[in-house]
PDB file of C-alpha atoms in Angstrom:
ATOM      1  CA  MET A   1      39.098 -39.653  11.284  1.00 70.00           C
ATOM      2  CA  PRO A   2      36.047 -40.568  13.301  1.00 81.00           C
ATOM      3  CA  ILE A   3      35.112 -44.412  13.809  1.00 85.00           C
ATOM      4  CA  PRO A   4      32.118 -45.423  11.733  1.00 90.00           C
ATOM      5  CA  PRO A   5      29.276 -46.280  14.267  1.00 93.00           C
ATOM      6  CA  ALA A   6      28.867 -49.796  12.842  1.00 96.00           C
ATOM      7  CA  ASP A   7      32.638 -50.416  13.526  1.00 97.00           C
ATOM      8  CA  GLU A   8      32.497 -49.163  16.994  1.00 97.00           C
ATOM      9  CA  TYR A   9      29.207 -51.366  17.636  1.00 98.00           C
ATOM     10  CA  PHE A  10      30.854 -54.545  16.274  1.00 98.00           C
ATOM     11  CA  MET A  11      34.250 -54.050  17.938  1.00 98.00           C
ATOM     12  CA  ARG A  12      32.375 -53.715  21.285  1.00 98.00           C
ATOM     13  CA  LEU A  13      30.896 -57.240  20.445  1.00 98.00           C
ATOM     14  CA  ALA A  14      34.467 -58.433  19.749  1.00 98.00           C
ATOM     15  CA  LEU A  15      35.473 -56.920  23.229  1.00 97.00           C
ATOM     16  CA  ALA A  16      32.730 -58.936  24.861  1.00 98.00           C
ATOM     17  CA  GLU A  17      34.010 -62.105  23.136  1.00 97.00           C
ATOM     18  CA  ALA A  18      37.595 -61.171  24.492  1.00 96.00           C
ATOM     19  CA  ARG A  19      36.169 -60.888  27.951  1.00 96.00           C
ATOM     20  CA  LEU A  20      34.586 -64.325  27.650  1.00 97.00           C
ATOM     21  CA  GLY A  21      37.827 -65.719  26.402  1.00 95.00           C
ATOM     22  CA  ASP A  22      39.646 -64.017  29.405  1.00 93.00           C
ATOM     23  CA  GLN A  23      37.272 -65.449  31.810  1.00 95.00           C
ATOM     24  CA  THR A  24      37.310 -68.967  30.370  1.00 94.00           C
ATOM     25  CA  PRO A  25      39.991 -71.284  31.836  1.00 91.00           C
ATOM     26  CA  GLY A  26      42.479 -72.199  29.276  1.00 88.00           C
ATOM     27  CA  ALA A  27      41.199 -69.767  26.595  1.00 90.00           C
ATOM     28  CA  GLY A  28      42.702 -66.455  25.717  1.00 89.00           C
ATOM     29  CA  GLU A  29      41.751 -62.781  25.682  1.00 90.00           C
ATOM     30  CA  VAL A  30      41.657 -62.082  21.986  1.00 94.00           C
ATOM     31  CA  GLY A  31      38.062 -61.625  20.703  1.00 97.00           C
ATOM     32  CA  CYS A  32      36.820 -61.940  17.184  1.00 98.00           C
ATOM     33  CA  ILE A  33      33.489 -61.694  15.398  1.00 98.00           C
ATOM     34  CA  ILE A  34      32.669 -61.960  11.634  1.00 98.00           C
ATOM     35  CA  VAL A  35      29.810 -59.777  10.231  1.00 98.00           C
ATOM     36  CA  HIS A  36      27.999 -60.266   6.897  1.00 98.00           C
ATOM     37  CA  ASP A  37      25.183 -57.732   5.786  1.00 97.00           C
ATOM     38  CA  GLY A  38      25.131 -56.132   9.151  1.00 97.00           C
ATOM     39  CA  LYS A  39      24.726 -59.308  11.138  1.00 98.00           C
ATOM     40  CA  VAL A  40      27.065 -61.298  13.259  1.00 98.00           C
ATOM     41  CA  VAL A  41      27.671 -64.707  11.635  1.00 98.00           C
ATOM     42  CA  ALA A  42      30.381 -66.075  13.834  1.00 98.00           C
ATOM     43  CA  THR A  43      32.232 -65.421  17.046  1.00 98.00           C
ATOM     44  CA  GLY A  44      35.247 -66.703  18.857  1.00 98.00           C
ATOM     45  CA  HIS A  45      38.118 -66.111  21.149  1.00 98.00           C
ATOM     46  CA  ASN A  46      41.695 -67.614  21.416  1.00 96.00           C
ATOM     47  CA  GLU A  47      41.430 -71.348  22.175  1.00 96.00           C
ATOM     48  CA  ALA A  48      45.132 -72.279  21.497  1.00 92.00           C
ATOM     49  CA  GLU A  49      45.882 -73.438  24.978  1.00 90.00           C
ATOM     50  CA  LEU A  50      42.456 -74.896  25.645  1.00 93.00           C
ATOM     51  CA  ARG A  51      42.652 -77.046  22.499  1.00 94.00           C
ATOM     52  CA  HIS A  52      46.442 -77.695  22.643  1.00 94.00           C
ATOM     53  CA  ASP A  53      46.438 -76.252  19.040  1.00 96.00           C
ATOM     54  CA  PRO A  54      48.762 -73.333  18.202  1.00 92.00           C
ATOM     55  CA  THR A  55      46.523 -72.458  15.118  1.00 95.00           C
ATOM     56  CA  ALA A  56      43.513 -71.794  17.358  1.00 96.00           C
ATOM     57  CA  HIS A  57      43.839 -68.052  17.377  1.00 96.00           C
ATOM     58  CA  ALA A  58      40.602 -66.103  17.659  1.00 97.00           C
ATOM     59  CA  GLU A  59      40.499 -65.472  14.059  1.00 98.00           C
ATOM     60  CA  ILE A  60      41.067 -68.972  13.098  1.00 98.00           C
ATOM     61  CA  VAL A  61      38.544 -70.381  15.533  1.00 98.00           C
ATOM     62  CA  THR A  62      35.896 -67.805  14.257  1.00 98.00           C
ATOM     63  CA  LEU A  63      36.671 -68.607  10.538  1.00 98.00           C
ATOM     64  CA  ARG A  64      36.245 -72.335  11.333  1.00 98.00           C
ATOM     65  CA  ARG A  65      32.972 -71.803  12.903  1.00 98.00           C
ATOM     66  CA  LEU A  66      31.566 -69.893   9.944  1.00 98.00           C
ATOM     67  CA  GLY A  67      33.051 -72.428   7.545  1.00 98.00           C
ATOM     68  CA  GLU A  68      31.103 -75.076   9.534  1.00 98.00           C
ATOM     69  CA  ALA A  69      27.940 -73.059   9.533  1.00 98.00           C
ATOM     70  CA  TRP A  70      28.023 -72.031   6.011  1.00 98.00           C
ATOM     71  CA  LYS A  71      29.624 -75.234   4.531  1.00 98.00           C
ATOM     72  CA  THR A  72      32.175 -73.237   2.583  1.00 98.00           C
ATOM     73  CA  ILE A  73      35.705 -71.898   2.912  1.00 98.00           C
ATOM     74  CA  GLU A  74      35.174 -68.484   1.291  1.00 97.00           C
ATOM     75  CA  PHE A  75      33.502 -65.598   2.854  1.00 98.00           C
ATOM     76  CA  PRO A  76      33.308 -62.626   0.411  1.00 96.00           C
ATOM     77  CA  GLY A  77      31.533 -59.726   1.686  1.00 97.00           C
ATOM     78  CA  CYS A  78      32.311 -60.543   5.364  1.00 98.00           C
ATOM     79  CA  THR A  79      34.140 -58.234   7.702  1.00 98.00           C
ATOM     80  CA  LEU A  80      36.331 -59.772  10.482  1.00 98.00           C
ATOM     81  CA  TYR A  81      36.561 -57.615  13.773  1.00 98.00           C
ATOM     82  CA  CYS A  82      39.339 -58.577  16.086  1.00 97.00           C
ATOM     83  CA  THR A  83      40.506 -56.828  19.304  1.00 96.00           C
ATOM     84  CA  LEU A  84      44.242 -57.356  18.362  1.00 94.00           C
ATOM     85  CA  GLN A  85      45.974 -56.885  15.100  1.00 91.00           C
ATOM     86  CA  PRO A  86      46.012 -60.253  13.225  1.00 91.00           C
ATOM     87  CA  CYS A  87      49.301 -62.018  13.133  1.00 87.00           C
ATOM     88  CA  SER A  88      50.587 -63.348   9.878  1.00 84.00           C
ATOM     89  CA  MET A  89      48.924 -66.656  10.125  1.00 88.00           C
ATOM     90  CA  CYS A  90      45.605 -65.178  10.807  1.00 93.00           C
ATOM     91  CA  THR A  91      45.995 -62.537   8.025  1.00 89.00           C
ATOM     92  CA  ALA A  92      46.881 -65.274   5.546  1.00 89.00           C
ATOM     93  CA  ALA A  93      43.870 -67.151   6.557  1.00 95.00           C
ATOM     94  CA  CYS A  94      41.710 -64.046   5.820  1.00 94.00           C
ATOM     95  CA  VAL A  95      43.292 -63.890   2.423  1.00 90.00           C
ATOM     96  CA  TRP A  96      42.436 -67.491   1.755  1.00 92.00           C
ATOM     97  CA  ALA A  97      39.012 -67.142   3.090  1.00 96.00           C
ATOM     98  CA  LYS A  98      38.339 -64.106   0.817  1.00 95.00           C
ATOM     99  CA  ILE A  99      37.345 -61.948   3.748  1.00 96.00           C
ATOM    100  CA  GLY A 100      36.545 -58.554   2.287  1.00 95.00           C
ATOM    101  CA  ARG A 101      37.508 -56.434   5.322  1.00 96.00           C
ATOM    102  CA  ILE A 102      39.675 -56.580   8.486  1.00 96.00           C
ATOM    103  CA  VAL A 103      38.954 -54.348  11.378  1.00 97.00           C
ATOM    104  CA  TYR A 104      41.164 -54.439  14.532  1.00 96.00           C
ATOM    105  CA  GLY A 105      41.638 -52.661  17.703  1.00 95.00           C
ATOM    106  CA  ALA A 106      45.011 -52.849  19.514  1.00 92.00           C
ATOM    107  CA  THR A 107      47.928 -52.587  17.035  1.00 88.00           C
ATOM    108  CA  ARG A 108      51.434 -54.186  17.466  1.00 83.00           C
ATOM    109  CA  ARG A 109      52.648 -50.664  18.578  1.00 85.00           C
ATOM    110  CA  ASP A 110      50.060 -50.683  21.530  1.00 87.00           C
ATOM    111  CA  VAL A 111      51.123 -53.973  23.129  1.00 82.00           C
ATOM    112  CA  HIS A 112      54.047 -55.986  24.132  1.00 72.00           C
ATOM    113  CA  PRO A 113      55.999 -57.605  21.323  1.00 75.00           C
ATOM    114  CA  MET A 114      55.393 -61.088  22.538  1.00 73.00           C
ATOM    115  CA  TYR A 115      51.956 -61.147  20.795  1.00 72.00           C
ATOM    116  CA  PHE A 116      53.410 -61.011  17.238  1.00 67.00           C
ATOM    117  CA  ASP A 117      56.028 -62.562  15.084  1.00 65.00           C
ATOM    118  CA  ALA A 118      59.599 -61.739  15.871  1.00 61.00           C
ATOM    119  CA  ARG A 119      59.898 -59.800  12.733  1.00 59.00           C
ATOM    120  CA  HIS A 120      57.321 -57.013  11.942  1.00 61.00           C
ATOM    121  CA  ILE A 121      54.910 -58.329   9.324  1.00 64.00           C
ATOM    122  CA  ASP A 122      52.210 -55.740   8.559  1.00 66.00           C
ATOM    123  CA  PRO A 123      48.741 -57.332   7.567  1.00 66.00           C
ATOM    124  CA  ALA A 124      48.570 -54.805   4.708  1.00 66.00           C
ATOM    125  CA  ASP A 125      51.935 -55.787   3.310  1.00 70.00           C
ATOM    126  CA  LEU A 126      50.980 -59.500   3.639  1.00 67.00           C
ATOM    127  CA  ILE A 127      47.816 -59.018   1.832  1.00 68.00           C
ATOM    128  CA  HIS A 128      49.537 -56.921  -0.870  1.00 67.00           C
ATOM    129  CA  ASP A 129      52.316 -59.677  -1.235  1.00 69.00           C
ATOM    130  CA  ALA A 130      49.431 -62.216  -1.602  1.00 66.00           C
ATOM    131  CA  PHE A 131      48.176 -60.299  -4.566  1.00 60.00           C
ATOM    132  CA  ARG A 132      44.944 -59.276  -2.927  1.00 65.00           C
ATOM    133  CA  ASN A 133      44.270 -55.682  -3.317  1.00 71.00           C
ATOM    134  CA  ASN A 134      40.603 -56.024  -2.416  1.00 78.00           C
ATOM    135  CA  ILE A 135      40.806 -56.466   1.273  1.00 86.00           C
ATOM    136  CA  GLU A 136      40.163 -53.199   3.336  1.00 90.00           C
ATOM    137  CA  ILE A 137      41.921 -52.748   6.558  1.00 90.00           C
ATOM    138  CA  SER A 138      40.834 -50.425   9.450  1.00 94.00           C
ATOM    139  CA  ALA A 139      43.237 -50.358  12.392  1.00 92.00           C
ATOM    140  CA  GLY A 140      43.053 -48.990  15.864  1.00 93.00           C
ATOM    141  CA  VAL A 141      39.321 -49.117  16.381  1.00 95.00           C
ATOM    142  CA  LEU A 142      38.611 -48.748  20.104  1.00 95.00           C
ATOM    143  CA  SER A 143      42.380 -49.415  20.619  1.00 92.00           C
ATOM    144  CA  LYS A 144      42.396 -48.084  24.246  1.00 93.00           C
ATOM    145  CA  GLU A 145      39.518 -50.509  25.224  1.00 94.00           C
ATOM    146  CA  CYS A 146      41.258 -53.410  23.362  1.00 91.00           C
ATOM    147  CA  THR A 147      44.807 -52.822  24.907  1.00 87.00           C
ATOM    148  CA  HIS A 148      43.070 -53.260  28.353  1.00 88.00           C
ATOM    149  CA  PHE A 149      43.511 -57.109  27.752  1.00 83.00           C
ATOM    150  CA  TYR A 150      47.196 -57.139  26.714  1.00 83.00           C
ATOM    151  CA  TRP A 151      50.596 -56.470  28.264  1.00 76.00           C
ATOM    152  CA  ALA A 152      51.972 -52.915  27.365  1.00 76.00           C
ATOM    153  CA  PRO A 153      55.066 -52.502  25.228  1.00 80.00           C
ATOM    154  CA  GLY A 154      57.327 -51.582  28.284  1.00 81.00           C
ATOM    155  CA  ASP A 155      55.762 -54.255  30.629  1.00 77.00           C
ATOM    156  CA  ASN A 156      57.672 -57.293  31.835  1.00 83.00           C
ATOM    157  CA  PRO A 157      55.272 -60.242  31.593  1.00 77.00           C
ATOM    158  CA  PRO A 158      55.980 -63.507  33.302  1.00 79.00           C
ATOM    159  CA  GLU A 159      58.369 -65.609  31.460  1.00 80.00           C
ATOM    160  CA  GLU A 160      55.917 -68.471  31.051  1.00 75.00           C
ATOM    161  CA  GLU A 161      53.657 -66.150  29.023  1.00 74.00           C
ATOM    162  CA  ILE A 162      56.165 -65.266  26.481  1.00 70.00           C
ATOM    163  CA  ARG A 163      55.745 -67.667  23.496  1.00 65.00           C
ATOM    164  CA  ASN A 164      57.393 -66.150  20.552  1.00 57.00           C
ATOM    165  CA  GLU A 165      61.106 -66.324  21.420  1.00 55.00           C
TER     166      GLU A 165
END
């Protein structure tokens, strides 16, 4: 199935945010943007180590920025674009924030397991289990470009980078 032009455009902006995070000392290489009515309303990248905050994943950082800007905790009609499949924490945050659509690039099959929960939790299953059937998910958008930032499934990353064991 072809990628809609808007999804490709906005994922490229998320990739730019990932590059910024990758180049920022203490930040991380996951990029995220939130779009509403065809306009970018918030951007972010992983800041967990930078802020000494295990919840400061790119999606959480971006949701917090939008909440501060809009003075609300709910974002219906918004689409969240992320270069890496959201973890269970970030997916649950999207459920609580009433995000309408999640689009991500690299999937858990494309990258080393260190980036995810030890047990496979699929965002679609988590959303369904949270009784939200109105969040659309699009996976694998520009996945080759997105996987560039992450260790591959068969790689042996340095022990100090593995955090989920």
